[in-house]
Amino acid sequence: MRIVVGMTGGSCSLYGVALLKALEQLDIETHLVVSRMGRYVAKHECDMDLDELKTMAAYFYEIDDLAAPVASGSFKTDGMIIIPCSMNTLGAIASGLSINLIHRAADVTIKEGRRLVLVPRETPLNVIHLENMLRLAKAGVRILPAAPGFYHKPQTIGDLVNIMVGRALDQLGVDNDLFNRWGKK
Ligand SMILES: Cc1cc2nc3c(=O)[nH]c(=O)nc-3n(C[C@H](O)[C@H](O)[C@H](O)COP(=O)(O)O)c2cc1C
């Protein structure tokens, strides 16, 4: 499988880092793009710089590289996930803008009828955020707010993170065992 991963400047870049690790372990070909603020927040929250993030993906593209392979629909992928997804990026995608490579790759994913998964993070949500999410959901985009369930009985922050990452991978059809599933004995 080949999956495009976007990391933007929403809080909770821990989810993005954990997703990259999970995809690496699952031997999935990962194509990574990190926004400028995604880079800032990853450093602030996870003490990880861009060079470290790059080592966790098979391919990395600069945010302004609008000629990168993932900017074209003819480059086949099995979907894209933006984790975390800021309200800025969510708004740009909902408006059909392609100001940077994350927006463009997301736009391409939607137009090609491929699976796009967003893990937005903001609180509280205003009407503009909610309307943007509704617009995207109507276009078939899967929206997974960064809000893990507690019925999986998480014991650690790592468990909480893995619930979100596992649920996001489920949306892309990637088999995983990252969290305790309801009903599983
Ligand atoms: C420490 C920090 C945390 C932030 N958390 C959020 C957040 O949770 N959600 C959000 O929408 N924006 C958040 N922002 C603001 C975004 O980074 C900002 O809107 C930026 O323009 C997003 O750009 P991008 O979408 O290109 O990454 C945060 C900024 C900082 C510095």
mmCIF file of C-alpha atoms and ligand atoms in Angstrom:
data_model
loop_
_atom_site.group_PDB
_atom_site.id
_atom_site.type_symbol
_atom_site.label_atom_id
_atom_site.label_comp_id
_atom_site.label_asym_id
_atom_site.label_seq_id
_atom_site.Cartn_x
_atom_site.Cartn_y
_atom_site.Cartn_z
ATOM 1 C CA MET A 1 0.000 0.000 0.000
ATOM 2 C CA ARG A 2 1.004 3.592 -0.623
ATOM 3 C CA ILE A 3 -0.330 6.295 1.702
ATOM 4 C CA VAL A 4 0.185 10.056 1.738
ATOM 5 C CA VAL A 5 0.559 11.571 5.214
ATOM 6 C CA GLY A 6 0.183 15.297 5.926
ATOM 7 C CA MET A 7 1.123 16.780 9.289
ATOM 8 C CA THR A 8 -0.084 20.325 9.986
ATOM 9 C CA GLY A 9 0.061 22.812 12.845
ATOM 10 C CA GLY A 10 -2.813 21.543 14.972
ATOM 11 C CA SER A 11 -1.954 20.457 18.481
ATOM 12 C CA CYS A 12 -1.437 16.679 19.000
ATOM 13 C CA SER A 13 1.416 15.995 16.593
ATOM 14 C CA LEU A 14 1.996 12.932 18.789
ATOM 15 C CA TYR A 15 -0.740 11.271 16.715
ATOM 16 C CA GLY A 16 1.124 12.031 13.500
ATOM 17 C CA VAL A 17 4.388 10.658 14.858
ATOM 18 C CA ALA A 18 2.645 7.495 16.100
ATOM 19 C CA LEU A 19 0.962 7.040 12.716
ATOM 20 C CA LEU A 20 4.309 7.270 10.916
ATOM 21 C CA LYS A 21 5.745 4.643 13.288
ATOM 22 C CA ALA A 22 2.761 2.338 12.764
ATOM 23 C CA LEU A 23 2.947 2.643 8.959
ATOM 24 C CA GLU A 24 6.675 1.929 9.085
ATOM 25 C CA GLN A 25 6.069 -1.209 11.136
ATOM 26 C CA LEU A 26 3.305 -2.312 8.778
ATOM 27 C CA ASP A 27 5.730 -1.872 5.873
ATOM 28 C CA ILE A 28 3.430 0.597 4.102
ATOM 29 C CA GLU A 29 4.987 3.034 1.626
ATOM 30 C CA THR A 30 4.567 6.433 3.249
ATOM 31 C CA HIS A 31 4.774 9.768 1.405
ATOM 32 C CA LEU A 32 5.140 12.562 3.963
ATOM 33 C CA VAL A 33 4.484 16.318 3.771
ATOM 34 C CA VAL A 34 4.773 18.567 6.834
ATOM 35 C CA SER A 35 3.502 22.157 6.909
ATOM 36 C CA ARG A 36 5.617 24.928 8.424
ATOM 37 C CA MET A 37 3.471 25.041 11.551
ATOM 38 C CA GLY A 38 3.311 21.238 11.596
ATOM 39 C CA ARG A 39 7.062 21.338 11.870
ATOM 40 C CA TYR A 40 6.899 23.934 14.667
ATOM 41 C CA VAL A 41 4.314 22.025 16.705
ATOM 42 C CA ALA A 42 6.128 18.670 16.305
ATOM 43 C CA LYS A 43 9.241 20.299 17.721
ATOM 44 C CA HIS A 44 7.328 21.997 20.535
ATOM 45 C CA GLU A 45 5.178 19.007 21.558
ATOM 46 C CA CYS A 46 7.326 15.970 20.677
ATOM 47 C CA ASP A 47 10.790 17.529 20.538
ATOM 48 C CA MET A 48 11.127 16.088 17.031
ATOM 49 C CA ASP A 49 12.676 18.052 14.215
ATOM 50 C CA LEU A 50 11.945 17.672 10.531
ATOM 51 C CA ASP A 51 15.012 15.487 9.907
ATOM 52 C CA GLU A 52 13.725 12.944 12.432
ATOM 53 C CA LEU A 53 10.244 12.934 10.900
ATOM 54 C CA LYS A 54 11.758 12.442 7.436
ATOM 55 C CA THR A 55 13.492 9.224 8.559
ATOM 56 C CA MET A 56 10.088 7.730 9.410
ATOM 57 C CA ALA A 57 8.742 7.951 5.842
ATOM 58 C CA ALA A 58 9.852 6.306 2.621
ATOM 59 C CA TYR A 59 9.414 9.605 0.729
ATOM 60 C CA PHE A 60 9.349 13.205 1.934
ATOM 61 C CA TYR A 61 8.331 16.338 -0.007
ATOM 62 C CA GLU A 62 8.749 20.018 0.794
ATOM 63 C CA ILE A 63 5.496 21.836 1.561
ATOM 64 C CA ASP A 64 5.927 24.216 -1.397
ATOM 65 C CA ASP A 65 6.812 21.490 -3.911
ATOM 66 C CA LEU A 66 3.612 21.626 -5.925
ATOM 67 C CA ALA A 67 5.298 19.574 -8.661
ATOM 68 C CA ALA A 68 5.863 16.579 -6.334
ATOM 69 C CA PRO A 69 4.397 13.212 -7.430
ATOM 70 C CA VAL A 70 1.582 13.402 -4.845
ATOM 71 C CA ALA A 71 0.381 16.658 -6.469
ATOM 72 C CA SER A 72 -0.890 14.669 -9.447
ATOM 73 C CA GLY A 73 -3.842 12.316 -9.704
ATOM 74 C CA SER A 74 -1.866 10.170 -12.126
ATOM 75 C CA PHE A 75 0.393 9.188 -9.206
ATOM 76 C CA LYS A 76 -1.616 6.343 -7.720
ATOM 77 C CA THR A 77 -2.080 6.117 -3.957
ATOM 78 C CA ASP A 78 -4.319 4.207 -1.572
ATOM 79 C CA GLY A 79 -5.394 7.377 0.179
ATOM 80 C CA MET A 80 -4.241 10.234 2.346
ATOM 81 C CA ILE A 81 -4.430 11.126 5.997
ATOM 82 C CA ILE A 82 -3.847 14.550 7.547
ATOM 83 C CA ILE A 83 -2.961 14.148 11.196
ATOM 84 C CA PRO A 84 -3.174 16.487 12.966
ATOM 85 C CA CYS A 85 -5.308 18.649 10.686
ATOM 86 C CA SER A 86 -5.461 22.336 11.626
ATOM 87 C CA MET A 87 -8.569 24.422 10.974
ATOM 88 C CA ASN A 88 -6.483 26.401 8.503
ATOM 89 C CA THR A 89 -5.732 23.324 6.383
ATOM 90 C CA LEU A 90 -9.286 22.020 6.791
ATOM 91 C CA GLY A 91 -10.653 25.365 5.575
ATOM 92 C CA ALA A 92 -8.304 25.461 2.600
ATOM 93 C CA ILE A 93 -9.320 21.951 1.504
ATOM 94 C CA ALA A 94 -13.022 22.703 2.018
ATOM 95 C CA SER A 95 -12.573 25.769 -0.222
ATOM 96 C CA GLY A 96 -10.772 23.868 -2.960
ATOM 97 C CA LEU A 97 -7.548 25.805 -2.450
ATOM 98 C CA SER A 98 -4.128 24.398 -3.317
ATOM 99 C CA ILE A 99 -1.835 26.895 -1.654
ATOM 100 C CA ASN A 100 0.601 24.208 -0.483
ATOM 101 C CA LEU A 101 1.324 20.551 -1.250
ATOM 102 C CA ILE A 102 -0.867 19.215 1.580
ATOM 103 C CA HIS A 103 -3.881 21.112 0.217
ATOM 104 C CA ARG A 104 -3.135 20.013 -3.336
ATOM 105 C CA ALA A 105 -2.594 16.344 -2.452
ATOM 106 C CA ALA A 106 -5.865 16.399 -0.477
ATOM 107 C CA ASP A 107 -7.704 18.008 -3.403
ATOM 108 C CA VAL A 108 -6.283 15.368 -5.745
ATOM 109 C CA THR A 109 -7.313 12.587 -3.345
ATOM 110 C CA ILE A 110 -10.910 13.853 -3.350
ATOM 111 C CA LYS A 111 -11.088 14.388 -7.113
ATOM 112 C CA GLU A 112 -9.715 10.919 -7.812
ATOM 113 C CA GLY A 113 -12.333 9.383 -5.503
ATOM 114 C CA ARG A 114 -9.700 8.064 -3.119
ATOM 115 C CA ARG A 115 -10.039 7.922 0.639
ATOM 116 C CA LEU A 116 -9.116 11.136 2.479
ATOM 117 C CA VAL A 117 -9.027 10.983 6.280
ATOM 118 C CA LEU A 118 -8.721 14.119 8.394
ATOM 119 C CA VAL A 119 -7.925 14.151 12.104
ATOM 120 C CA PRO A 120 -8.887 17.736 12.984
ATOM 121 C CA ARG A 121 -8.046 19.293 16.309
ATOM 122 C CA GLU A 122 -9.470 22.496 17.749
ATOM 123 C CA THR A 123 -11.686 23.400 20.656
ATOM 124 C CA PRO A 124 -14.197 24.913 20.805
ATOM 125 C CA LEU A 125 -15.287 24.575 17.193
ATOM 126 C CA ASN A 126 -16.894 27.633 15.618
ATOM 127 C CA VAL A 127 -19.590 27.624 12.932
ATOM 128 C CA ILE A 128 -17.024 28.078 10.167
ATOM 129 C CA HIS A 129 -15.054 24.998 11.330
ATOM 130 C CA LEU A 130 -18.250 22.946 11.554
ATOM 131 C CA GLU A 131 -19.530 24.070 8.143
ATOM 132 C CA ASN A 132 -16.164 23.258 6.573
ATOM 133 C CA MET A 133 -16.290 19.769 8.099
ATOM 134 C CA LEU A 134 -19.842 19.244 6.841
ATOM 135 C CA ARG A 135 -18.810 20.320 3.343
ATOM 136 C CA LEU A 136 -15.905 17.869 3.362
ATOM 137 C CA ALA A 137 -18.006 15.039 4.814
ATOM 138 C CA LYS A 138 -20.496 15.591 1.965
ATOM 139 C CA ALA A 139 -17.595 15.174 -0.463
ATOM 140 C CA GLY A 140 -16.857 11.775 1.082
ATOM 141 C CA VAL A 141 -13.987 12.847 3.338
ATOM 142 C CA ARG A 142 -13.725 10.895 6.611
ATOM 143 C CA ILE A 143 -13.489 13.193 9.606
ATOM 144 C CA LEU A 144 -12.089 11.680 12.804
ATOM 145 C CA PRO A 145 -11.889 14.380 15.484
ATOM 146 C CA ALA A 146 -8.836 13.888 17.679
ATOM 147 C CA ALA A 147 -11.027 12.499 20.465
ATOM 148 C CA PRO A 148 -10.217 8.898 21.424
ATOM 149 C CA GLY A 149 -12.884 6.802 23.173
ATOM 150 C CA PHE A 150 -12.317 5.640 26.736
ATOM 151 C CA TYR A 151 -14.303 2.408 26.448
ATOM 152 C CA HIS A 152 -11.159 0.720 25.132
ATOM 153 C CA LYS A 153 -9.783 1.175 28.693
ATOM 154 C CA PRO A 154 -6.579 3.083 27.892
ATOM 155 C CA GLN A 155 -3.967 2.945 30.670
ATOM 156 C CA THR A 156 -1.362 5.285 29.225
ATOM 157 C CA ILE A 157 -1.093 8.259 26.880
ATOM 158 C CA GLY A 158 0.399 5.800 24.386
ATOM 159 C CA ASP A 159 -2.811 3.722 24.577
ATOM 160 C CA LEU A 160 -4.908 6.845 23.909
ATOM 161 C CA VAL A 161 -2.751 7.784 20.949
ATOM 162 C CA ASN A 162 -2.928 4.264 19.538
ATOM 163 C CA ILE A 163 -6.729 4.268 19.699
ATOM 164 C CA MET A 164 -6.818 7.316 17.415
ATOM 165 C CA VAL A 165 -4.109 6.007 15.114
ATOM 166 C CA GLY A 166 -5.751 2.574 14.897
ATOM 167 C CA ARG A 167 -9.151 4.089 14.123
ATOM 168 C CA ALA A 168 -7.582 6.299 11.445
ATOM 169 C CA LEU A 169 -5.864 3.287 9.861
ATOM 170 C CA ASP A 170 -9.204 1.438 9.917
ATOM 171 C CA GLN A 171 -10.611 4.233 7.718
ATOM 172 C CA LEU A 172 -7.881 3.578 5.174
ATOM 173 C CA GLY A 173 -8.558 -0.167 5.243
ATOM 174 C CA VAL A 174 -5.242 -0.921 6.953
ATOM 175 C CA ASP A 175 -5.476 -3.951 9.249
ATOM 176 C CA ASN A 176 -4.047 -3.160 12.655
ATOM 177 C CA ASP A 177 -4.057 -4.319 16.225
ATOM 178 C CA LEU A 178 -3.202 -1.019 17.882
ATOM 179 C CA PHE A 179 -6.057 -0.955 20.396
ATOM 180 C CA ASN A 180 -8.511 -3.228 22.219
ATOM 181 C CA ARG A 181 -11.561 -3.604 19.997
ATOM 182 C CA TRP A 182 -15.022 -3.759 21.500
ATOM 183 C CA GLY A 183 -16.342 -7.288 21.620
ATOM 184 C CA LYS A 184 -12.919 -8.875 21.178
ATOM 185 C CA LYS A 185 -12.216 -11.542 23.810
HETATM 186 C C1 LIG B 1 1.504 25.289 19.830
HETATM 187 C C2 LIG B 1 0.436 25.535 18.805
HETATM 188 C C3 LIG B 1 -0.696 24.758 18.826
HETATM 189 C C4 LIG B 1 -1.712 24.971 17.883
HETATM 190 N N1 LIG B 1 -2.828 24.174 17.923
HETATM 191 C C5 LIG B 1 -3.789 24.323 16.992
HETATM 192 C C6 LIG B 1 -4.919 23.444 16.993
HETATM 193 O O1 LIG B 1 -5.076 22.570 17.830
HETATM 194 N N2 LIG B 1 -5.817 23.589 15.982
HETATM 195 C C7 LIG B 1 -5.674 24.542 15.003
HETATM 196 O O2 LIG B 1 -6.518 24.603 14.116
HETATM 197 N N3 LIG B 1 -4.622 25.395 15.001
HETATM 198 C C8 LIG B 1 -3.675 25.305 15.959
HETATM 199 N N4 LIG B 1 -2.582 26.145 15.952
HETATM 200 C C9 LIG B 1 -2.531 27.216 14.929
HETATM 201 C C10 LIG B 1 -2.044 26.721 13.590
HETATM 202 O O3 LIG B 1 -0.735 26.214 13.701
HETATM 203 C C11 LIG B 1 -2.118 27.860 12.571
HETATM 204 O O4 LIG B 1 -3.478 28.172 12.301
HETATM 205 C C12 LIG B 1 -1.401 27.604 11.268
HETATM 206 O O5 LIG B 1 -1.693 28.658 10.366
HETATM 207 C C13 LIG B 1 -1.753 26.293 10.630
HETATM 208 O O6 LIG B 1 -1.066 26.194 9.406
HETATM 209 P P1 LIG B 1 -1.041 24.812 8.601
HETATM 210 O O7 LIG B 1 -2.464 24.398 8.429
HETATM 211 O O8 LIG B 1 -0.381 25.141 7.322
HETATM 212 O O9 LIG B 1 -0.239 23.863 9.427
HETATM 213 C C14 LIG B 1 -1.573 25.974 16.899
HETATM 214 C C15 LIG B 1 -0.404 26.756 16.875
HETATM 215 C C16 LIG B 1 0.565 26.552 17.825
HETATM 216 C C17 LIG B 1 1.794 27.419 17.802
#
